[in-house]
XYZ file of N, CA and C in Angstrom:
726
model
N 144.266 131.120 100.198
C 142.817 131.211 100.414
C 142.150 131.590 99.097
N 141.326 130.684 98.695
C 140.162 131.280 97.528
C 140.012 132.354 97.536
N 140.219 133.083 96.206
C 139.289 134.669 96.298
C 137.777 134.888 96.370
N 136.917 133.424 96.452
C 135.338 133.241 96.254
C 135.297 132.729 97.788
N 134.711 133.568 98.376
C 134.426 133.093 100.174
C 133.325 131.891 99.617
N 132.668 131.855 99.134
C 131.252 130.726 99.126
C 131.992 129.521 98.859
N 133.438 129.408 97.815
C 133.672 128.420 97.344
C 133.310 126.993 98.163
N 133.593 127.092 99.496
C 133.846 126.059 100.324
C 132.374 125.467 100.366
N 131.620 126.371 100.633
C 130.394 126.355 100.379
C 129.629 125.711 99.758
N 129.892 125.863 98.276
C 129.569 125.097 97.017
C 129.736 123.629 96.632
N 130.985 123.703 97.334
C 131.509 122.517 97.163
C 131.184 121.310 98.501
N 130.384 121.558 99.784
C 130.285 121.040 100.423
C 128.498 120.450 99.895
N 128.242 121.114 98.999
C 126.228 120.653 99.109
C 126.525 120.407 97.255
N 125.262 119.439 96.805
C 124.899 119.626 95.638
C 123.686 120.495 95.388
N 123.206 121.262 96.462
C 122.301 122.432 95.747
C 123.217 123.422 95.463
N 121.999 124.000 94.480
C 122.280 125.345 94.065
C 122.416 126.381 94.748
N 123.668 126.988 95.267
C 123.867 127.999 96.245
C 124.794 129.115 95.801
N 124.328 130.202 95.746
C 125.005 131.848 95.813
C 125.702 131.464 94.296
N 124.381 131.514 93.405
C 124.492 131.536 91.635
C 125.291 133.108 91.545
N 125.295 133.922 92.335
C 125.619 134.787 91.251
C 123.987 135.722 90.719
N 124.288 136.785 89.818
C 123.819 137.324 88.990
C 123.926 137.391 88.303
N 123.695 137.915 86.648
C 124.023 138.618 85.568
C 122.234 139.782 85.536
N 122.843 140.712 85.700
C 121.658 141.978 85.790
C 120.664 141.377 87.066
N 119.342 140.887 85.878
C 118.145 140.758 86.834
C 117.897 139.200 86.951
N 118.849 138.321 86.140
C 118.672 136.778 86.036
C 120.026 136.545 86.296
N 120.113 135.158 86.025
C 121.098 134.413 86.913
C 122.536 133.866 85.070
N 123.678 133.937 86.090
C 124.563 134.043 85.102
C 124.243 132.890 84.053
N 124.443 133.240 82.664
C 124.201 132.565 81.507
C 124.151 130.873 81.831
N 125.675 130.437 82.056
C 126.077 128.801 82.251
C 125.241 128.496 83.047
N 124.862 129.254 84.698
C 124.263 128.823 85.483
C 122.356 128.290 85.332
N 122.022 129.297 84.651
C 121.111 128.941 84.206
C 120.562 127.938 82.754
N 121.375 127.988 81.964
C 121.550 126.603 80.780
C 122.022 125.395 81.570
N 122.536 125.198 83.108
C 122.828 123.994 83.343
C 121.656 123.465 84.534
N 121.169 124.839 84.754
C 119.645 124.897 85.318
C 118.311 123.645 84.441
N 118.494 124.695 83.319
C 117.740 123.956 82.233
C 117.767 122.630 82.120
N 119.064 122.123 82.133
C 119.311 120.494 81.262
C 119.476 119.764 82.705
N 119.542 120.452 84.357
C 119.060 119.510 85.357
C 117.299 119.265 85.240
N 116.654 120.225 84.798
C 115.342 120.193 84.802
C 114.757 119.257 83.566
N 115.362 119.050 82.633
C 115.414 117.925 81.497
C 115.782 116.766 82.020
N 116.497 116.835 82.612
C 117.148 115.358 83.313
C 115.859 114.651 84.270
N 115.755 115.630 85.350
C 114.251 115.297 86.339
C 113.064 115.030 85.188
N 112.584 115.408 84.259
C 111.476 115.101 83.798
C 111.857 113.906 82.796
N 112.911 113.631 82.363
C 113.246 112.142 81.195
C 113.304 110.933 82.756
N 113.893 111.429 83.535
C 113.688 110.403 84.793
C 112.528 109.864 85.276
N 111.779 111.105 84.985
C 110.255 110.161 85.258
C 109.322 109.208 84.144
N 110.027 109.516 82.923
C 109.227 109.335 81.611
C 110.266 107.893 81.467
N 111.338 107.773 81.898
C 112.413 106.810 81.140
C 111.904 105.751 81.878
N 111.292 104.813 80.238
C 110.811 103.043 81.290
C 111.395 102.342 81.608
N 111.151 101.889 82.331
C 112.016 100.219 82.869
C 112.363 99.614 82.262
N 113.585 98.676 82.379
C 114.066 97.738 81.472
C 113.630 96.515 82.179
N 112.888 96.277 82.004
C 112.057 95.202 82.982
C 113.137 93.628 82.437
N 113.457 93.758 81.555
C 114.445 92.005 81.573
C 115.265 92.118 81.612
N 116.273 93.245 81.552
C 117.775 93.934 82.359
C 117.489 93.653 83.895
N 116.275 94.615 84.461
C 116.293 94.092 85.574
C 116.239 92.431 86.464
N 115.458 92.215 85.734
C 115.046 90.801 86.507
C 116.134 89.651 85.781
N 116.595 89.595 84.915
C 118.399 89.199 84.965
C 119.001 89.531 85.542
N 119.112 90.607 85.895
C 120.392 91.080 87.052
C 119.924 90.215 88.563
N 118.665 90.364 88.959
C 117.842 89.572 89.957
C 118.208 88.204 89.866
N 118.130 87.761 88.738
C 118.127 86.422 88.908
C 119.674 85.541 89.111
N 120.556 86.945 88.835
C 121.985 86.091 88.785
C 122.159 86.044 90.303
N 121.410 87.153 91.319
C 121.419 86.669 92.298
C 121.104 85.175 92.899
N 120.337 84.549 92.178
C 120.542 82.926 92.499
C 118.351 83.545 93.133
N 117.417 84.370 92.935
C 116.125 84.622 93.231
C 115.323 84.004 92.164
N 114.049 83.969 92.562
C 113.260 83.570 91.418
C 112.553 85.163 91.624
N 112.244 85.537 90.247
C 111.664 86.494 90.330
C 110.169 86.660 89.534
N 109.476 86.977 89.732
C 107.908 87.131 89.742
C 107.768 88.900 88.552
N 106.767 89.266 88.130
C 106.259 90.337 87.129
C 104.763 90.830 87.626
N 104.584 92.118 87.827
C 103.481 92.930 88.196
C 103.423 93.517 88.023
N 102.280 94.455 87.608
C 101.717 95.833 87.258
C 100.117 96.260 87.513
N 100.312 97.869 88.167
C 99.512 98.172 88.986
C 98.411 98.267 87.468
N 96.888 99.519 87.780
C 95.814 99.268 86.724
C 96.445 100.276 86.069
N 97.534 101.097 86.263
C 97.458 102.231 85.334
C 98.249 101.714 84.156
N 97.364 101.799 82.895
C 97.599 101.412 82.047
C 98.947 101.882 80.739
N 99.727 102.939 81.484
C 100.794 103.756 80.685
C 101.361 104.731 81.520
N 102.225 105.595 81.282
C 102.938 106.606 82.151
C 101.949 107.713 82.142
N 101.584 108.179 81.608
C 100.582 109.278 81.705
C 99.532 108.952 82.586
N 99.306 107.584 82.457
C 97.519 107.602 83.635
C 98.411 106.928 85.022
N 99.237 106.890 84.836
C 99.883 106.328 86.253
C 100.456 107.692 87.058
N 100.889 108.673 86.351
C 101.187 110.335 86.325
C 99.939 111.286 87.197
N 98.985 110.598 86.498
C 97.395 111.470 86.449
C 96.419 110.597 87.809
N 97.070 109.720 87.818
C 96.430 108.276 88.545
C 97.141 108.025 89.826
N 97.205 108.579 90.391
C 97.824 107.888 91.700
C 97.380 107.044 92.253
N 95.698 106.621 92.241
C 95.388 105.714 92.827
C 95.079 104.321 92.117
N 95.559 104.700 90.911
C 95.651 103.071 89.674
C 97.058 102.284 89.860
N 97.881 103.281 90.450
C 99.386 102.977 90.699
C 99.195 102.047 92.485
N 98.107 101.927 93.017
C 98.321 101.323 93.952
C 97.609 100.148 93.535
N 96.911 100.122 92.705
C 96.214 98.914 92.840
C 97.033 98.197 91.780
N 96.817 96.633 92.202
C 97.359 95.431 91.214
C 95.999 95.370 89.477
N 96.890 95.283 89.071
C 95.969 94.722 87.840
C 95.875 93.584 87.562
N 96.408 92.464 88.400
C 96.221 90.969 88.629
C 97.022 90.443 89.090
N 96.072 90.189 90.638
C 96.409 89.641 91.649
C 96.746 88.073 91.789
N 96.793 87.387 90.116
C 96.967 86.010 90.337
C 98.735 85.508 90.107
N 99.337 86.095 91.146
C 100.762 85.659 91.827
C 100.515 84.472 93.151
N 101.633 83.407 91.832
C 101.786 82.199 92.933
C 101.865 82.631 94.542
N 100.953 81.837 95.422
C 101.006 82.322 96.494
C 101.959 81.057 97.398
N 102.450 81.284 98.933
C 103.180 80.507 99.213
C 102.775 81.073 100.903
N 103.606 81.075 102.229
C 103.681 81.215 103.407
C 105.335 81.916 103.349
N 105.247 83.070 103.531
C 106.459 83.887 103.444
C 106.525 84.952 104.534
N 107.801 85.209 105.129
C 107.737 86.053 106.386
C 107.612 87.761 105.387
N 108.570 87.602 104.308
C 108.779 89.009 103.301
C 108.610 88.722 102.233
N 108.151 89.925 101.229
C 108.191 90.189 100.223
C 108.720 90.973 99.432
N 109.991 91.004 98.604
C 111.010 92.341 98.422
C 110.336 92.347 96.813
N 109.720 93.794 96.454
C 109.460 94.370 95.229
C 110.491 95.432 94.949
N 110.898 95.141 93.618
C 111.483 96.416 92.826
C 110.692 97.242 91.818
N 110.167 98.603 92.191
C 108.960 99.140 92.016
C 109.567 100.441 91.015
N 109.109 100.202 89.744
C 109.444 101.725 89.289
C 109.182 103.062 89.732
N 107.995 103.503 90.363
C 108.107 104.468 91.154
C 107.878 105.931 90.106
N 108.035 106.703 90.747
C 108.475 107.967 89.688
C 109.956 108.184 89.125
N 110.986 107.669 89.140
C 111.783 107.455 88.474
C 112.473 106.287 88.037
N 111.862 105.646 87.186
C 112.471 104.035 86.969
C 113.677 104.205 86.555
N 114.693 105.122 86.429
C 116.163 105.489 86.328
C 116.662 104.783 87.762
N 116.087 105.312 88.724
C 116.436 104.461 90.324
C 116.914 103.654 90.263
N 115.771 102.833 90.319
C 115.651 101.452 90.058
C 116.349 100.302 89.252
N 116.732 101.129 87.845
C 117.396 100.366 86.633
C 119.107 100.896 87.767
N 119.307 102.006 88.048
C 120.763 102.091 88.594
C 121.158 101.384 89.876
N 120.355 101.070 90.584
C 120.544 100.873 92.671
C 119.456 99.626 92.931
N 118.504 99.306 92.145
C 117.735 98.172 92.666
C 118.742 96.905 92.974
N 119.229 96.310 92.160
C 119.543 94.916 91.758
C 120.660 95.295 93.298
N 121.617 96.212 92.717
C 122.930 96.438 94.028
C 122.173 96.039 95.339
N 120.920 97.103 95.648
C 120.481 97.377 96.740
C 119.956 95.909 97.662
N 119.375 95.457 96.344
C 118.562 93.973 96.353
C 119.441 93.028 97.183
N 120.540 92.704 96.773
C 121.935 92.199 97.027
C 121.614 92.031 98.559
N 122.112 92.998 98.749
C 122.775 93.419 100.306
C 121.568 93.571 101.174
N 120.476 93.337 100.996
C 119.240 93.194 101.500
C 119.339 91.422 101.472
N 119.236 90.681 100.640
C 119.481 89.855 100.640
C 120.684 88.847 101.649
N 121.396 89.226 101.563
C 122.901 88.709 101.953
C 122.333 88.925 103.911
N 121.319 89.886 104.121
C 121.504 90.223 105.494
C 119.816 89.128 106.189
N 119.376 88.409 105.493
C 118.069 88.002 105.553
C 117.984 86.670 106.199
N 119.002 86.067 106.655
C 118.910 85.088 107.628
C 118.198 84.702 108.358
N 117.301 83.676 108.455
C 116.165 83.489 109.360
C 114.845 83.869 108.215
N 115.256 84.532 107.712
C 113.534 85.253 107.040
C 112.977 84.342 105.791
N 111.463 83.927 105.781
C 111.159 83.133 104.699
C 111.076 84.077 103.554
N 111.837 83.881 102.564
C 111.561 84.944 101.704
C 110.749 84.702 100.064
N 110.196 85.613 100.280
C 109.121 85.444 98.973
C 109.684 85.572 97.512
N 109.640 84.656 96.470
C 109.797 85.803 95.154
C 109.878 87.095 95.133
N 111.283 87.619 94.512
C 111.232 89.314 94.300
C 110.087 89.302 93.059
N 109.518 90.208 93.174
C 108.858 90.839 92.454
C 109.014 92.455 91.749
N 109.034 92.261 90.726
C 109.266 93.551 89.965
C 108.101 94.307 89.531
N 107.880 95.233 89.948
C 106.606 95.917 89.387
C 106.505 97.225 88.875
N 105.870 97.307 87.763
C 106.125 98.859 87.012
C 104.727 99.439 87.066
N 104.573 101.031 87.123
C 103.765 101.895 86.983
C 103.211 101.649 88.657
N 104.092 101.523 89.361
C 103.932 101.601 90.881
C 104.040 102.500 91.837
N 102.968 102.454 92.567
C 103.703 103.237 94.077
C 103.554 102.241 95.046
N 104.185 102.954 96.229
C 104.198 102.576 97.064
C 103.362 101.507 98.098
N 102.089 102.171 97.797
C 100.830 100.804 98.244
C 100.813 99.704 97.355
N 101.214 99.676 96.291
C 101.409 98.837 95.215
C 101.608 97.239 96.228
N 102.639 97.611 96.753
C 103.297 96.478 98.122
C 102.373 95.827 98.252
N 101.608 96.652 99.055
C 100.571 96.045 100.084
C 99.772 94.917 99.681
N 99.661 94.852 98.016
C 98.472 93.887 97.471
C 99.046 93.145 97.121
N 100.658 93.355 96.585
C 101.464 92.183 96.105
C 101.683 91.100 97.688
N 101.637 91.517 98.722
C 102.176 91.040 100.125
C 101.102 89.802 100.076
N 99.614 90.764 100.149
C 98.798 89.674 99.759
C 98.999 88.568 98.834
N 98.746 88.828 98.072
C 98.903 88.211 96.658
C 99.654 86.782 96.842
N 100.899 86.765 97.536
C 102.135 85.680 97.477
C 102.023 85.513 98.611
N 101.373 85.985 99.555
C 100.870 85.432 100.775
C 102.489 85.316 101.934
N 102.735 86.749 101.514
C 103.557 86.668 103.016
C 103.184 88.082 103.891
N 104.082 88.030 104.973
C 103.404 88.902 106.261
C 104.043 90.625 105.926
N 105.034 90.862 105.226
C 105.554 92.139 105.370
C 106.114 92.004 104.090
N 106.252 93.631 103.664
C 106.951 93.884 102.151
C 107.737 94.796 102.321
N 108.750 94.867 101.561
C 110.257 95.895 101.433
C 109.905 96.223 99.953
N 109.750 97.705 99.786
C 109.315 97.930 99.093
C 110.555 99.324 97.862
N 111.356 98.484 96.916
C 112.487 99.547 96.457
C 112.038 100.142 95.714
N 112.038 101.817 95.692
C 111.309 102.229 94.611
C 111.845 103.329 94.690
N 111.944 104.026 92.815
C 112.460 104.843 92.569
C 111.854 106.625 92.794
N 112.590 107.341 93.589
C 111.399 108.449 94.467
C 111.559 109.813 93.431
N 110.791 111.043 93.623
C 110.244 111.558 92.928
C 111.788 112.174 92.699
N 112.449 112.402 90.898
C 113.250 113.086 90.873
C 113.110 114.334 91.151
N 114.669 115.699 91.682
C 115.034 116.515 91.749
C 115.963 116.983 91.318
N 116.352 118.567 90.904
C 117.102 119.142 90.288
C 118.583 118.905 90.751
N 118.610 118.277 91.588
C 119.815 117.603 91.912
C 120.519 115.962 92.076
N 119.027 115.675 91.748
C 119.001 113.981 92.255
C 117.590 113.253 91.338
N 118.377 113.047 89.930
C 117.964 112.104 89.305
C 117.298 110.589 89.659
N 118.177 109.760 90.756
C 118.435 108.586 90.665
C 118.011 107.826 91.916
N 117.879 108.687 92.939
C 117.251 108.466 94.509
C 116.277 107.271 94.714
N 116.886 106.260 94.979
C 115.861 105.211 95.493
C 115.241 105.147 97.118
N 114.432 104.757 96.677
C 113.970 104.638 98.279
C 113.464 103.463 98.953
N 113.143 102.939 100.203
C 112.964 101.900 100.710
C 112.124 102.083 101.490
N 110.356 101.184 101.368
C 109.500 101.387 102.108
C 109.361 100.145 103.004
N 109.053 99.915 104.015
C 109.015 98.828 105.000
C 107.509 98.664 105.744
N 107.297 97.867 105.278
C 105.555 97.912 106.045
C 105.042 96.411 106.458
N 105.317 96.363 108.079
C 105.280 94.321 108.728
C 103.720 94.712 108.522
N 103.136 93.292 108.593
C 101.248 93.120 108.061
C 100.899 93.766 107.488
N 101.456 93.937 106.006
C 100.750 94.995 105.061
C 99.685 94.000 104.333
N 98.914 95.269 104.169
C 97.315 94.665 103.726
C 96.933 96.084 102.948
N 96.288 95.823 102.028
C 95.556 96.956 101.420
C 94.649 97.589 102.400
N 95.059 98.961 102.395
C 94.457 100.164 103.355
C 95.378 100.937 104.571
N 96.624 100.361 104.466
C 97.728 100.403 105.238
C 97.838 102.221 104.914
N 98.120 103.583 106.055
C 98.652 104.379 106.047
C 99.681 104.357 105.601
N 100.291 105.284 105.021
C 102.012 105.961 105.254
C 102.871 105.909 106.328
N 101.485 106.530 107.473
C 102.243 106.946 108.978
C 102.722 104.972 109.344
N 102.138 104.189 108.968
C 102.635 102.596 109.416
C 103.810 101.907 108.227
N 104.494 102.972 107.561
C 105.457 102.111 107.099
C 106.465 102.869 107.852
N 107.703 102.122 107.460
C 109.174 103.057 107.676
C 109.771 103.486 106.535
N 110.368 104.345 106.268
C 111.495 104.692 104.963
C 112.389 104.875 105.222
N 113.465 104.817 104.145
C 114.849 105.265 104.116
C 114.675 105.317 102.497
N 115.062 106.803 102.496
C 115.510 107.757 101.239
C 116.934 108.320 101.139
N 117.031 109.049 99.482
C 118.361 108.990 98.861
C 119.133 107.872 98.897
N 119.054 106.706 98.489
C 120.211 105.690 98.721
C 120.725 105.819 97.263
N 121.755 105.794 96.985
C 122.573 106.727 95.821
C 123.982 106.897 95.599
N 124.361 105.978 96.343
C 125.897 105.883 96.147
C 126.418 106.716 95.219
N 127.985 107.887 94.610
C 128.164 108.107 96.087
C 127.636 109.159 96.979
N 126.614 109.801 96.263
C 126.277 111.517 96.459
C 125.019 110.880 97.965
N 124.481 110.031 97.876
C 123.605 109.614 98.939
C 124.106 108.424 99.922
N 123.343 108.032 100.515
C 123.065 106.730 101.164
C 123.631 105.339 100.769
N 124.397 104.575 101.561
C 125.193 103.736 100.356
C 124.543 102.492 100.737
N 124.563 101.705 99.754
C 123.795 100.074 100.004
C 123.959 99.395 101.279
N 124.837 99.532 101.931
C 125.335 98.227 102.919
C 124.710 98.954 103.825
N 124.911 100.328 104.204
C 124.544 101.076 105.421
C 122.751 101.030 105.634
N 121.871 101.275 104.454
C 121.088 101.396 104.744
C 120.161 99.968 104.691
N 120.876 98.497 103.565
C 120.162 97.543 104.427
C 120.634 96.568 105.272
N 121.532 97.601 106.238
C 121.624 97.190 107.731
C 120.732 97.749 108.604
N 120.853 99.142 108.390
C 119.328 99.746 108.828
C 117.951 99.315 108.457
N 117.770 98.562 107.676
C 116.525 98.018 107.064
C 116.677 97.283 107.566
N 117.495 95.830 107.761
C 117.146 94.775 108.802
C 117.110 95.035 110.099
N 117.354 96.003 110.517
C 117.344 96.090 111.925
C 115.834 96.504 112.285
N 115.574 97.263 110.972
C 114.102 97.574 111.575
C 113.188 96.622 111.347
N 113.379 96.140 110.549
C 112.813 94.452 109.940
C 112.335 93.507 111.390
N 113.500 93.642 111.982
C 113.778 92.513 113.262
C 112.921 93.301 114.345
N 113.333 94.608 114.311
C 112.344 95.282 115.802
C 110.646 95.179 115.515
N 110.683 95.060 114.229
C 109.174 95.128 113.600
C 108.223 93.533 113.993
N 109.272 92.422 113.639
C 109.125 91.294 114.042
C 108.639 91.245 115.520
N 109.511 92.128 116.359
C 109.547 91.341 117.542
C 108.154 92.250 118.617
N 108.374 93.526 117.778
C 107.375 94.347 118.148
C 105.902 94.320 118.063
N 106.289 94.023 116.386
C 104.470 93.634 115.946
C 103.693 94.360 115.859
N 104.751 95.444 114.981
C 104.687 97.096 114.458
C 105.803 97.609 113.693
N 105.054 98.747 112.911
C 106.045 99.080 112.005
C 105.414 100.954 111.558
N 106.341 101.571 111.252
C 105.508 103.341 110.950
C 106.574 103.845 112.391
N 105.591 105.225 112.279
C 106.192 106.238 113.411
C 106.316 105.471 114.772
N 105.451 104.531 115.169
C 106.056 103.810 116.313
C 107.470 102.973 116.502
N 108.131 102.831 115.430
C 109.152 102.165 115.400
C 110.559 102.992 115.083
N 111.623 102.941 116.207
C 112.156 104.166 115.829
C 113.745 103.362 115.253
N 114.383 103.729 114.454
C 115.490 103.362 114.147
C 116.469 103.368 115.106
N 116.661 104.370 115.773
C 117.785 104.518 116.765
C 117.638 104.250 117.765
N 117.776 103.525 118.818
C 117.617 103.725 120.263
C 117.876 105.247 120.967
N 119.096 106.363 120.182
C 118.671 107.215 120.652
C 117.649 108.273 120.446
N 116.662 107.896 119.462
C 115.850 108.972 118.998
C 114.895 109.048 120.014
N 113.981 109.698 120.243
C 112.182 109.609 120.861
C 111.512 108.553 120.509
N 110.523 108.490 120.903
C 109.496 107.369 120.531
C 108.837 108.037 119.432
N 108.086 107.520 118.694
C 107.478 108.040 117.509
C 107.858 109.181 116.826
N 109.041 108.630 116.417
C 110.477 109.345 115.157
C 109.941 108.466 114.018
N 109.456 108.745 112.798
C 109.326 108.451 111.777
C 111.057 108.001 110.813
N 111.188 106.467 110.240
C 112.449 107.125 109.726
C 112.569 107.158 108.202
């Protein structure tokens, strides 16, 4: 048996749990490795996209891929700007009749994105049978509503939206997946779905969660809804957000 009862402890979570002391602060290492996780979270949000790494990797998928960017004109006003990060800064994307629209969205950590998009993209792909699918689109200095105008834009009915979510002192790299059927500019939060941490291996692993994404894809279809009304599980409640 360990002589450290917590050990098991420690080793079951990646938070920070039962540091210890030294006097009135926290032991030396523990806190210098404090430091350089908190360096890590803030270069994650600052580190840009490799916008033609990405959309090569996209394209060996056999996609055509499309280029967008919201009005905020740099990382700082997109930082300061939350609401320049939703809007398109030109909306003139070939338009077509498409059931989806899959964007790879830098987000607040374009580290995400450059690590888990293209993978994630994949296996989203591979599961899309039946679905007219739109040009991926890559878009930087984005959030989340960002979607909504690109959906417009290329003129299909719903957007999957991959984007890299706000880093933490434990989780650099966390992508996330927004889902929103008839998105239109003005769309709530409460009407999309998510699935967060996808992060192989410390999170959520690709295949699992876009199986869960098509499934909600399909109930969304058939429902003709999408948000807290749509619940992932059959065993959850009704209006389980996921």
């Amino acid at each position: 048996m360990s002589g450290d009862p917590l050990a098991a402890l420690r080793a079951a979570t990646r938070a920070r749990v039962a540091l210890g002391r030294a006097g009135d602060a926290l032991p030396t290492a523990d806190l210098l490795e404090l430091r350089a996780a908190h360096a890590a979270a803030r270069d994650a949000v600052h580190l840009p996209l490799d916008v033609d790494a990405v959309t090569a990797q996209a394209r060996e998928l056999g996609v055509e891929v499309l280029h967008a960017t919201s009005l905020a004109r740099d990382r700082a006003e997109y930082l300061t700007r939350p609401d320049l990060g939703r809007r398109l800064a030109d909306d003139d994307l070939p338009a077509g009749a498409y059931d989806v629209v899959l964007v790879l969205a830098d987000g607040l950590s374009p580290l995400a994105l450059q690590t888990h998009g293209v993978p994630m993209l994949r296996e989203v792909l591979a599961r899309l049978d039946g679905w007219r699918v739109a040009p991926v689109v890559v878009a930087t200095q984005a959030r989340v509503a960002l979607g909504d105008e690109i959906t417009a834009a290329v003129g299909a009915r719903s957007v999957v939206v991959l984007v890299g979510e706000r880093p933490g002192m434990s989780s650099t790299d966390s992508l996330g997946i927004y889902f929103t059927f008839d998105a239109r500019r003005g769309r709530r939060d409460s009407e999309r779905n998510c699935l967060s941490n996808i992060r192989p291996p410390h999170g959520t692993g690709y295949a699992a969660a876009a199986t869960t994404l098509v499934m909600l894809m399909a109930e969304a279809r058939r429902l003709g809804l999408s948000g807290v009304a749509l619940k992932a599980d059959p065993a959850l409640p009704a209006n389980v957000e996921v």
